[in-house]
Structures are given as structure tokens and as C-alpha cells.
Amino acid sequence: QITLKESGPTLVKPTQTLTLTCTFSGFSLSTSGVGVAWIRQPPGKAPEWLVLIYWDDDKRYNPSLKSRLTITKDTSKNQVVLTMTNMDPVDTATYYCAHTGNANIGIYFGYWGQGTLVTVSS
Amino acid sequence: QSALTQPASVSGSPGQSITISCTGTSSDVGGYNYVSWYQQHPGKAPKLIISDVSNRPSGVSNRFSGSKSGNTASLTISGLQAEDEADYYCSSYTSSRIRVFGGGTKVTVL
């Protein structure tokens, strides 16, 4: 059974750096083809794909946010960490992590965490 | 990378069929059979209902079906039920090896 859960601050101030952790179970990020993605969804709006990391440490970034994002993995802890710099009120959203993969695993988001609402406000 | 285009809203009566379109380009929807669809009820995380254009994951009702023609993918919900009232999002793989979502469609059951 695959599960994912996001954790981190619920409130950050403008210009601060956001760090979110995705802790997962039921799969390993050392398995060929497996990936974990971060996706955010502002209130009342569509999801926006942010970044993903594959088992081989290949990383793919949303070009519009690439300069602000960093993604890392800790395979031994079954965790993926997202860092987003220079937070702004427009970054207020629910942040999700999701299981994904390459063509061998499946290029879709088959399992999602419950999401964590991050509010950016002074 | 621009978001995929979906109609803002679609409605139908119980028992009817509705179709939601998802339009992209030859660099995403039209170039790969990696379109997926997600259902989202209020306050919940999105749920995968269609993968790889037309594959239905285990446990998803066979009232949901997907297809693609050119740069446009479609999700059809047949035998519309009250529980189908939700937001629906498409997503595609792109030539840049990244992912993109559609703007979402609100389905209303009349």
C-alpha cells in the first residue's frame, strides 16, 4: 500500500524559504523508474506541477519556477524534500507530493499525499 | 510551458453522458500517449481516474473513459451520477520531459 504525507510549516513570511518534506511508504525511490513529484494548488485554482525527482536522481523542474526550487531525496529515510526560496503571497497554496515514474512505472500521479496548506503572509 | 485548455464547466442530468476536452499541442497531448485525468472533490486530494489516455486504474468506475484525437484528449462520463460532481483535471507529459496540468473543469449534476 503506497502512502505519502507532506509536512512542514503552515505559515511563512514573504521572502522566506519554504522547506517541505514528503515521507512515503509502500515503494522505494531506489527502484528503477520510480519518481516523486511536488504539485501545488492555490485555493480555487488548478494544480500546478512544480518538480519531480527520479530514482536515479534525475530532476525535472517547472521552467517558470526553476530558479526558486530545489528537490532532494533521502532514500534511506523514504523522504523527498522540496525547498522554495523567496516566498510570496501568490505562493499560498496546498502543496502535494505524489508518486509517479517513467514509462516503465507510469507517467501519471497514481498516489497523492493529503496535501499541506502553506500560507504566505507577514 | 502553458497549461492545457479545458472548459471551465460542464453540466448534465443524472444518467446522461458528458465529455470534457483537454487541448494541448503536438509537444504534449498530441505527441505522447501520456495523458491522465484526475477527479477532485472539495477538500480532497486529486484522484487518478484515467492514465495513458484511456487506461482505467483498478477500482475506478467503468463509467469513466478516455480518448485522444490529435492535440485534444477527452474524458467521458457516462450514466452521470450525483457523486460525479467534482472538478476534473487533465495532465500530460511534454517534450521537455516535464508535466503540465489543465485549467480544470467543474462538473455539475443538474
CSV table of C-alpha atoms in Angstrom, one decimal, chain A residues 39 41 44-49 52 54 58 60-63 96 100-103 106-115, chain B residues 1 34-36 38 40 43-48 50-52 57 87 89 91-93 96-104:
chain,number,residue,atom,x,y,z
A,39,ILE,CA,2.4,19.7,-7.1
A,41,GLN,CA,-2.8,24.1,-5.9
A,44,GLY,CA,-9.9,27.6,-6.0
A,45,LYS,CA,-7.4,27.1,-8.8
A,46,ALA,CA,-5.9,24.2,-10.8
A,47,PRO,CA,-3.0,22.1,-9.7
A,48,GLU,CA,0.4,23.3,-10.9
A,49,TRP,CA,3.2,20.8,-11.4
A,52,LEU,CA,10.0,15.8,-9.7
A,54,TYR,CA,13.6,10.1,-10.2
A,58,ASP,CA,17.4,13.0,-12.4
A,60,ARG,CA,12.8,18.0,-13.7
A,61,TYR,CA,11.7,21.5,-12.9
A,62,ASN,CA,8.8,23.7,-13.9
A,63,PRO,CA,10.7,26.2,-16.0
A,96,TYR,CA,1.1,17.9,-2.5
A,100,THR,CA,5.0,9.0,-10.4
A,101,GLY,CA,7.6,7.4,-12.7
A,102,ASN,CA,8.9,7.0,-16.1
A,103,ALA,CA,7.2,5.0,-18.9
A,106,GLY,CA,3.7,5.0,-15.3
A,107,ILE,CA,3.8,8.7,-16.3
A,108,TYR,CA,0.9,9.8,-14.1
A,109,PHE,CA,0.4,10.7,-10.5
A,110,GLY,CA,-1.1,7.5,-9.1
A,111,TYR,CA,-0.9,8.3,-5.5
A,112,TRP,CA,-1.1,11.6,-3.7
A,113,GLY,CA,-0.5,12.8,-0.2
A,114,GLN,CA,-3.2,14.6,1.7
A,115,GLY,CA,-1.6,17.9,1.0
B,1,GLN,CA,5.0,25.6,-20.8
B,34,TYR,CA,0.7,10.0,-21.6
B,35,VAL,CA,-2.5,11.9,-20.8
B,36,SER,CA,-4.0,11.3,-17.4
B,38,TYR,CA,-7.9,13.4,-12.1
B,40,GLN,CA,-11.1,16.1,-7.2
B,43,GLY,CA,-11.2,19.5,0.3
B,44,LYS,CA,-9.7,16.3,-1.1
B,45,ALA,CA,-6.6,15.4,-3.0
B,46,PRO,CA,-6.9,14.7,-6.7
B,47,LYS,CA,-7.6,11.1,-7.6
B,48,LEU,CA,-6.3,9.4,-10.7
B,50,ILE,CA,-7.6,7.7,-16.3
B,51,SER,CA,-3.9,7.0,-17.2
B,52,ASP,CA,-2.1,6.8,-20.6
B,57,PRO,CA,-6.9,2.1,-12.8
B,87,ASP,CA,-13.5,19.1,-10.5
B,89,TYR,CA,-8.1,17.9,-14.4
B,91,SER,CA,-2.3,16.3,-17.3
B,92,SER,CA,0.2,15.4,-19.9
B,93,TYR,CA,3.9,14.6,-20.4
B,96,SER,CA,10.6,18.9,-22.3
B,97,ARG,CA,10.2,15.8,-20.1
B,98,ILE,CA,8.2,17.8,-17.7
B,99,ARG,CA,4.5,17.6,-16.8
B,100,VAL,CA,1.6,20.0,-17.3
B,101,PHE,CA,-1.9,20.2,-15.9
B,102,GLY,CA,-5.1,21.6,-17.5
B,103,GLY,CA,-7.0,24.5,-16.0
B,104,GLY,CA,-9.7,22.2,-14.7
